[in-house]
Amino acid sequence: MTPSMAPDPRIQISPSLKGVAAKPDCPLTSINTAGANTDEATYADYRGNFHKGLEHNTTTGLVDPTGFKLMRVILNSTSPADYELIPLDETRKMTNPQAGKGTDLQGPTPSALSMLSAPAVESAECATEAVELYWMSLLRDVPFNDFASNADVAAAAAEMESLRAAHSAYTGPLEGGAVTPNTLFRGCSPGDTTGPLISQFLLRDIPYGSLLISQKQETALPMQDFLTSWNEFISIQNGFEVTDPQPLDPKRRYIRNMRDMAHYVHIDALYEAYLNACLILLGAKAPLNPGNPYQDSHTQIGFGTFGGPHILSLVTEVATRALKAVWFQKWNVHRRLRPEAFGGLVDRTKNNKASLLSATNPVMSSQALARVKDKTGSYLMPMAFVEGSPTHPAYGAGHATVAGACVTILKAFFDERAVITNPVVASSDGESLIPYSAPAGEAHLTVGGELNKVAANIAIGRNMGGVHWRSDYTESLKLGEQVAIHILLQQRNDYFEDYHFQFTNFNGNPVRIDKFGIS
C-alpha cells in the first residue's frame, strides 16, 4: 500500500473531525464477578455446561456424567497424549481444547487474563439472553431496512423491554431508557446505534492492490433452520458429523438481514472483516491516529513502522493471540453451554420429559418461545447452521475476542474521529447499495463508531446464527481489547520514533499508550 495511491472514490473520509459518536445508553454489561459461575458445582448432571460431542441421554438430552467428568480431568492434564482419550460418542471432533495452554513471545499469557463469570443457567440474565436468541431465530429473514415498520420486530423490542423492566438483566443498548426497534440486536459501544445496523466496512468495495473486491456475499437460502426436531437435536448433541451442505442462495447479495450476517460469520476467516476495514481505510487515505509520528512530518512517511505494512500485519497478527486467550477461558475456566443445549433444557421441561428449568424461568412464558413452537412444532432453539454450534464451549466467543483485538489495533492506528461521508445501506433484496438518509439530528458516522459497529456485527452475527449469547459478545470484546492493549504496551519500546496511540475503548473511555506506558 503506497502513499501515492489515489483515494477510493466509493468512500470519502472527511478531514473535518466532529468527535466520536455519543456512547449508547447501556446497562451494566454483567452483574457477575470474575471466574467461572457455580453451575458446574450446582448441577450434578452438568446441565449448565458444554458437553456437545459426548454421549447424551436420548430422552432428557443430558450428558453422561461419567463422560463429562473424564473430559474435565483430561482438560487439566499436562500430557497432550491424554486429549486422545476424550470420550466422543460419534465422529465429530472437539475444537482445539489444547490451544489455551499455548503462549507467544508477544501477547499476554492466556491464563493471566480473566473474564466475568458467564450468567448462570437459571439466572434472569441467561433467560433474557435466551429470549433474545429465540426472537433472532424468528426474525432472521426480515430486512434490516424494515425493522422500523415491521410488527414482529416491534413485538420483539416490546418483549425485551418488558424483560428489562421486570428483571434488570438486559445488557443491550437502550434508546430513551428503553429497548426499541432501533436498538434491537445492536452492540453497546460508541457508534453502535448510529446509522444503519450494518457497518460501512461490511458494505463498501475493498481495494486490494490492483483489485477492487465487491462485498456482495454468498448467502444462505431463507426459511432454512435446523435442530428443530428432537431426533435431529440429540443426534447433533452426540456429535453426529453432518455432511449435508448448507442450502445456499445462488445469487450473491449485500448483507441485508440476520441470516446473511449469520452466514458471513459461519465461514469467514476470523480477521477477515478487520483486514478488509484496514484496506478500505488505507485506500481512502483515512486520517491516521493523532499520535502517529508521521502524521505531520514535512520530510517522512511511515511504511515498515507506522505505515500501511505495519498496520496490515499487526491487525492480523493479534488474531491468534486473541484466540489463545479466549480458548483458555472456554475450556479451562467457564465451559458454558451453547444456546442450542439450553433450548434442549427448555424443550424437555415444557414437554414434561424432565424438570430441567424452573417453571418461573422467564423463557417459559415468553412470546418468542410460543411463536417458535407454533412455527417449528418444538421448543428447541432453531439454528441457522446445519451442524448447529461448533464443538467448543460458548464463553468467551472466538469471533468476539478477535473482533475486540483487531478493532483495537485499527483504532490505535487511524483517527477514530474522522467522519465517513456518503453512507450506504443494502437494499431490502440485497442486490444493491443505496444511499443512507440519516434522520434529523442523528450523529455523523465516524471511523471509530463504524469500527465498533463492525466488531459488534461480527460478534452478534454469531448470536444471529443461534450459536452464542449476548454476554459472549460483550465480555469477549473486552477480552480481545485487553490482548491488543497488552501487545501495544509490549511493543512500546520497540520503535525509535516519538509516538503515542490514543483511542476510545469499547466502554467509551479514553486510552493513551506511549513509551511511558498506559494512561
GROMACS .gro file of N, CA and C in nm, residues 86-158:
model
  219
   86ILE      N    1  -1.046  -3.822   2.510
   86ILE     CA    2  -1.177  -3.756   2.525
   86ILE      C    3  -1.285  -3.852   2.472
   87PRO      N    4  -1.387  -3.883   2.554
   87PRO     CA    5  -1.483  -3.988   2.518
   87PRO      C    6  -1.592  -3.942   2.421
   88LEU      N    7  -1.556  -3.920   2.296
   88LEU     CA    8  -1.654  -3.881   2.195
   88LEU      C    9  -1.756  -3.992   2.175
   89ASP      N   10  -1.880  -3.954   2.149
   89ASP     CA   11  -1.984  -4.054   2.122
   89ASP      C   12  -1.993  -4.086   1.974
   90GLU      N   13  -1.984  -3.981   1.889
   90GLU     CA   14  -1.990  -4.001   1.744
   90GLU      C   15  -1.856  -3.958   1.684
   91THR      N   16  -1.857  -3.909   1.561
   91THR     CA   17  -1.731  -3.884   1.490
   91THR      C   18  -1.688  -3.737   1.489
   92ARG      N   19  -1.775  -3.645   1.531
   92ARG     CA   20  -1.737  -3.504   1.528
   92ARG      C   21  -1.638  -3.474   1.639
   93LYS      N   22  -1.526  -3.412   1.605
   93LYS     CA   23  -1.418  -3.390   1.699
   93LYS      C   24  -1.433  -3.259   1.775
   94MET      N   25  -1.373  -3.254   1.895
   94MET     CA   26  -1.368  -3.131   1.973
   94MET      C   27  -1.273  -3.032   1.907
   95THR      N   28  -1.304  -2.903   1.918
   95THR     CA   29  -1.225  -2.800   1.851
   95THR      C   30  -1.116  -2.744   1.943
   96ASN      N   31  -0.995  -2.794   1.923
   96ASN     CA   32  -0.873  -2.731   1.974
   96ASN      C   33  -0.869  -2.708   2.125
   97PRO      N   34  -0.903  -2.806   2.210
   97PRO     CA   35  -0.904  -2.780   2.354
   97PRO      C   36  -0.766  -2.752   2.415
   98GLN      N   37  -0.656  -2.779   2.342
   98GLN     CA   38  -0.522  -2.752   2.395
   98GLN      C   39  -0.475  -2.609   2.367
   99ALA      N   40  -0.548  -2.535   2.283
   99ALA     CA   41  -0.499  -2.405   2.236
   99ALA      C   42  -0.473  -2.307   2.349
  100GLY      N   43  -0.557  -2.306   2.451
  100GLY     CA   44  -0.545  -2.209   2.559
  100GLY      C   45  -0.421  -2.228   2.645
  101LYS      N   46  -0.353  -2.342   2.627
  101LYS     CA   47  -0.231  -2.367   2.704
  101LYS      C   48  -0.106  -2.321   2.630
  102GLY      N   49  -0.124  -2.268   2.511
  102GLY     CA   50  -0.011  -2.216   2.435
  102GLY      C   51   0.022  -2.073   2.476
  103THR      N   52   0.143  -2.030   2.442
  103THR     CA   53   0.186  -1.892   2.470
  103THR      C   54   0.257  -1.836   2.348
  104ASP      N   55   0.285  -1.706   2.350
  104ASP     CA   56   0.359  -1.638   2.244
  104ASP      C   57   0.466  -1.551   2.307
  105LEU      N   58   0.566  -1.517   2.227
  105LEU     CA   59   0.669  -1.426   2.277
  105LEU      C   60   0.612  -1.287   2.303
  106GLN      N   61   0.515  -1.248   2.221
  106GLN     CA   62   0.444  -1.122   2.244
  106GLN      C   63   0.297  -1.151   2.264
  107GLY      N   64   0.238  -1.080   2.355
  107GLY     CA   65   0.099  -1.104   2.390
  107GLY      C   66   0.090  -1.162   2.529
  108PRO      N   67  -0.024  -1.148   2.594
  108PRO     CA   68  -0.038  -1.195   2.732
  108PRO      C   69  -0.043  -1.347   2.740
  109THR      N   70   0.002  -1.402   2.850
  109THR     CA   71  -0.019  -1.544   2.877
  109THR      C   72  -0.168  -1.566   2.897
  110PRO      N   73  -0.230  -1.658   2.822
  110PRO     CA   74  -0.376  -1.673   2.830
  110PRO      C   75  -0.429  -1.691   2.972
  111SER      N   76  -0.359  -1.768   3.053
  111SER     CA   77  -0.409  -1.794   3.188
  111SER      C   78  -0.400  -1.672   3.280
  112ALA      N   79  -0.327  -1.568   3.236
  112ALA     CA   80  -0.313  -1.448   3.319
  112ALA      C   81  -0.431  -1.353   3.304
  113LEU      N   82  -0.516  -1.375   3.203
  113LEU     CA   83  -0.631  -1.288   3.179
  113LEU      C   84  -0.755  -1.346   3.245
  114SER      N   85  -0.854  -1.263   3.264
  114SER     CA   86  -0.978  -1.310   3.326
  114SER      C   87  -1.099  -1.244   3.261
  115MET      N   88  -1.211  -1.310   3.277
  115MET     CA   89  -1.340  -1.257   3.232
  115MET      C   90  -1.438  -1.267   3.348
  116LEU      N   91  -1.541  -1.185   3.342
  116LEU     CA   92  -1.650  -1.202   3.437
  116LEU      C   93  -1.714  -1.339   3.418
  117SER      N   94  -1.774  -1.392   3.522
  117SER     CA   95  -1.840  -1.522   3.509
  117SER      C   96  -1.957  -1.511   3.413
  118ALA      N   97  -1.981  -1.619   3.341
  118ALA     CA   98  -2.096  -1.624   3.250
  118ALA      C   99  -2.226  -1.630   3.331
  119PRO      N  100  -2.334  -1.574   3.280
  119PRO     CA  101  -2.461  -1.585   3.351
  119PRO      C  102  -2.498  -1.730   3.380
  120ALA      N  103  -2.538  -1.760   3.501
  120ALA     CA  104  -2.576  -1.896   3.538
  120ALA      C  105  -2.700  -1.939   3.460
  121VAL      N  106  -2.715  -2.069   3.443
  121VAL     CA  107  -2.818  -2.122   3.354
  121VAL      C  108  -2.959  -2.086   3.400
  122GLU      N  109  -2.981  -2.067   3.531
  122GLU     CA  110  -3.114  -2.031   3.581
  122GLU      C  111  -3.126  -1.883   3.615
  123SER      N  112  -3.030  -1.803   3.574
  123SER     CA  113  -3.033  -1.661   3.606
  123SER      C  114  -3.127  -1.584   3.514
  124ALA      N  115  -3.172  -1.469   3.561
  124ALA     CA  116  -3.256  -1.382   3.478
  124ALA      C  117  -3.180  -1.332   3.356
  125GLU      N  118  -3.049  -1.312   3.372
  125GLU     CA  119  -2.968  -1.265   3.259
  125GLU      C  120  -2.962  -1.370   3.149
  126CYS      N  121  -2.941  -1.496   3.186
  126CYS     CA  122  -2.938  -1.603   3.087
  126CYS      C  123  -3.074  -1.618   3.019
  127ALA      N  124  -3.181  -1.608   3.096
  127ALA     CA  125  -3.315  -1.618   3.040
  127ALA      C  126  -3.343  -1.506   2.941
  128THR      N  127  -3.303  -1.385   2.977
  128THR     CA  128  -3.322  -1.270   2.888
  128THR      C  129  -3.244  -1.289   2.759
  129GLU      N  130  -3.122  -1.338   2.771
  129GLU     CA  131  -3.042  -1.364   2.651
  129GLU      C  132  -3.105  -1.472   2.564
  130ALA      N  133  -3.164  -1.574   2.628
  130ALA     CA  134  -3.228  -1.681   2.552
  130ALA      C  135  -3.350  -1.630   2.476
  131VAL      N  136  -3.430  -1.545   2.540
  131VAL     CA  137  -3.546  -1.489   2.471
  131VAL      C  138  -3.501  -1.407   2.351
  132GLU      N  139  -3.394  -1.330   2.367
  132GLU     CA  140  -3.340  -1.254   2.254
  132GLU      C  141  -3.302  -1.349   2.139
  133LEU      N  142  -3.241  -1.461   2.172
  133LEU     CA  143  -3.199  -1.556   2.068
  133LEU      C  144  -3.319  -1.621   1.999
  134TYR      N  145  -3.424  -1.654   2.074
  134TYR     CA  146  -3.545  -1.707   2.011
  134TYR      C  147  -3.604  -1.605   1.914
  135TRP      N  148  -3.603  -1.476   1.955
  135TRP     CA  149  -3.652  -1.372   1.863
  135TRP      C  150  -3.563  -1.361   1.740
  136MET      N  151  -3.433  -1.368   1.758
  136MET     CA  152  -3.343  -1.362   1.643
  136MET      C  153  -3.376  -1.472   1.543
  137SER      N  154  -3.403  -1.592   1.593
  137SER     CA  155  -3.435  -1.703   1.503
  137SER      C  156  -3.563  -1.678   1.424
  138LEU      N  157  -3.657  -1.609   1.487
  138LEU     CA  158  -3.785  -1.580   1.421
  138LEU      C  159  -3.772  -1.468   1.317
  139LEU      N  160  -3.675  -1.379   1.335
  139LEU     CA  161  -3.665  -1.258   1.253
  139LEU      C  162  -3.546  -1.262   1.157
  140ARG      N  163  -3.487  -1.379   1.135
  140ARG     CA  164  -3.365  -1.386   1.053
  140ARG      C  165  -3.383  -1.334   0.912
  141ASP      N  166  -3.502  -1.345   0.857
  141ASP     CA  167  -3.523  -1.308   0.717
  141ASP      C  168  -3.585  -1.170   0.698
  142VAL      N  169  -3.604  -1.095   0.807
  142VAL     CA  170  -3.659  -0.960   0.797
  142VAL      C  171  -3.548  -0.864   0.757
  143PRO      N  172  -3.561  -0.791   0.647
  143PRO     CA  173  -3.456  -0.694   0.610
  143PRO      C  174  -3.437  -0.590   0.719
  144PHE      N  175  -3.311  -0.555   0.743
  144PHE     CA  176  -3.283  -0.451   0.842
  144PHE      C  177  -3.355  -0.320   0.808
  145ASN      N  178  -3.373  -0.295   0.679
  145ASN     CA  179  -3.443  -0.173   0.637
  145ASN      C  180  -3.587  -0.168   0.686
  146ASP      N  181  -3.644  -0.285   0.719
  146ASP     CA  182  -3.784  -0.292   0.759
  146ASP      C  183  -3.801  -0.293   0.911
  147PHE      N  184  -3.692  -0.288   0.986
  147PHE     CA  185  -3.704  -0.300   1.131
  147PHE      C  186  -3.794  -0.192   1.191
  148ALA      N  187  -3.788  -0.072   1.138
  148ALA     CA  188  -3.866   0.037   1.197
  148ALA      C  189  -4.015   0.019   1.180
  149SER      N  190  -4.058  -0.056   1.076
  149SER     CA  191  -4.200  -0.069   1.047
  149SER      C  192  -4.255  -0.211   1.065
  150ASN      N  193  -4.170  -0.309   1.091
  150ASN     CA  194  -4.214  -0.448   1.099
  150ASN      C  195  -4.280  -0.477   1.234
  151ALA      N  196  -4.400  -0.533   1.230
  151ALA     CA  197  -4.476  -0.558   1.353
  151ALA      C  198  -4.409  -0.663   1.442
  152ASP      N  199  -4.345  -0.763   1.381
  152ASP     CA  200  -4.279  -0.867   1.460
  152ASP      C  201  -4.155  -0.812   1.530
  153VAL      N  202  -4.084  -0.722   1.463
  153VAL     CA  203  -3.970  -0.657   1.526
  153VAL      C  204  -4.018  -0.572   1.644
  154ALA      N  205  -4.127  -0.502   1.626
  154ALA     CA  206  -4.184  -0.422   1.735
  154ALA      C  207  -4.223  -0.511   1.853
  155ALA      N  208  -4.278  -0.629   1.823
  155ALA     CA  209  -4.314  -0.723   1.930
  155ALA      C  210  -4.190  -0.772   2.004
  156ALA      N  211  -4.083  -0.798   1.930
  156ALA     CA  212  -3.958  -0.843   1.992
  156ALA      C  213  -3.903  -0.734   2.083
  157ALA      N  214  -3.899  -0.610   2.034
  157ALA     CA  215  -3.848  -0.500   2.115
  157ALA      C  216  -3.933  -0.481   2.241
  158ALA      N  217  -4.065  -0.496   2.225
  158ALA     CA  218  -4.154  -0.479   2.339
  158ALA      C  219  -4.130  -0.587   2.444
   0.00000   0.00000   0.00000
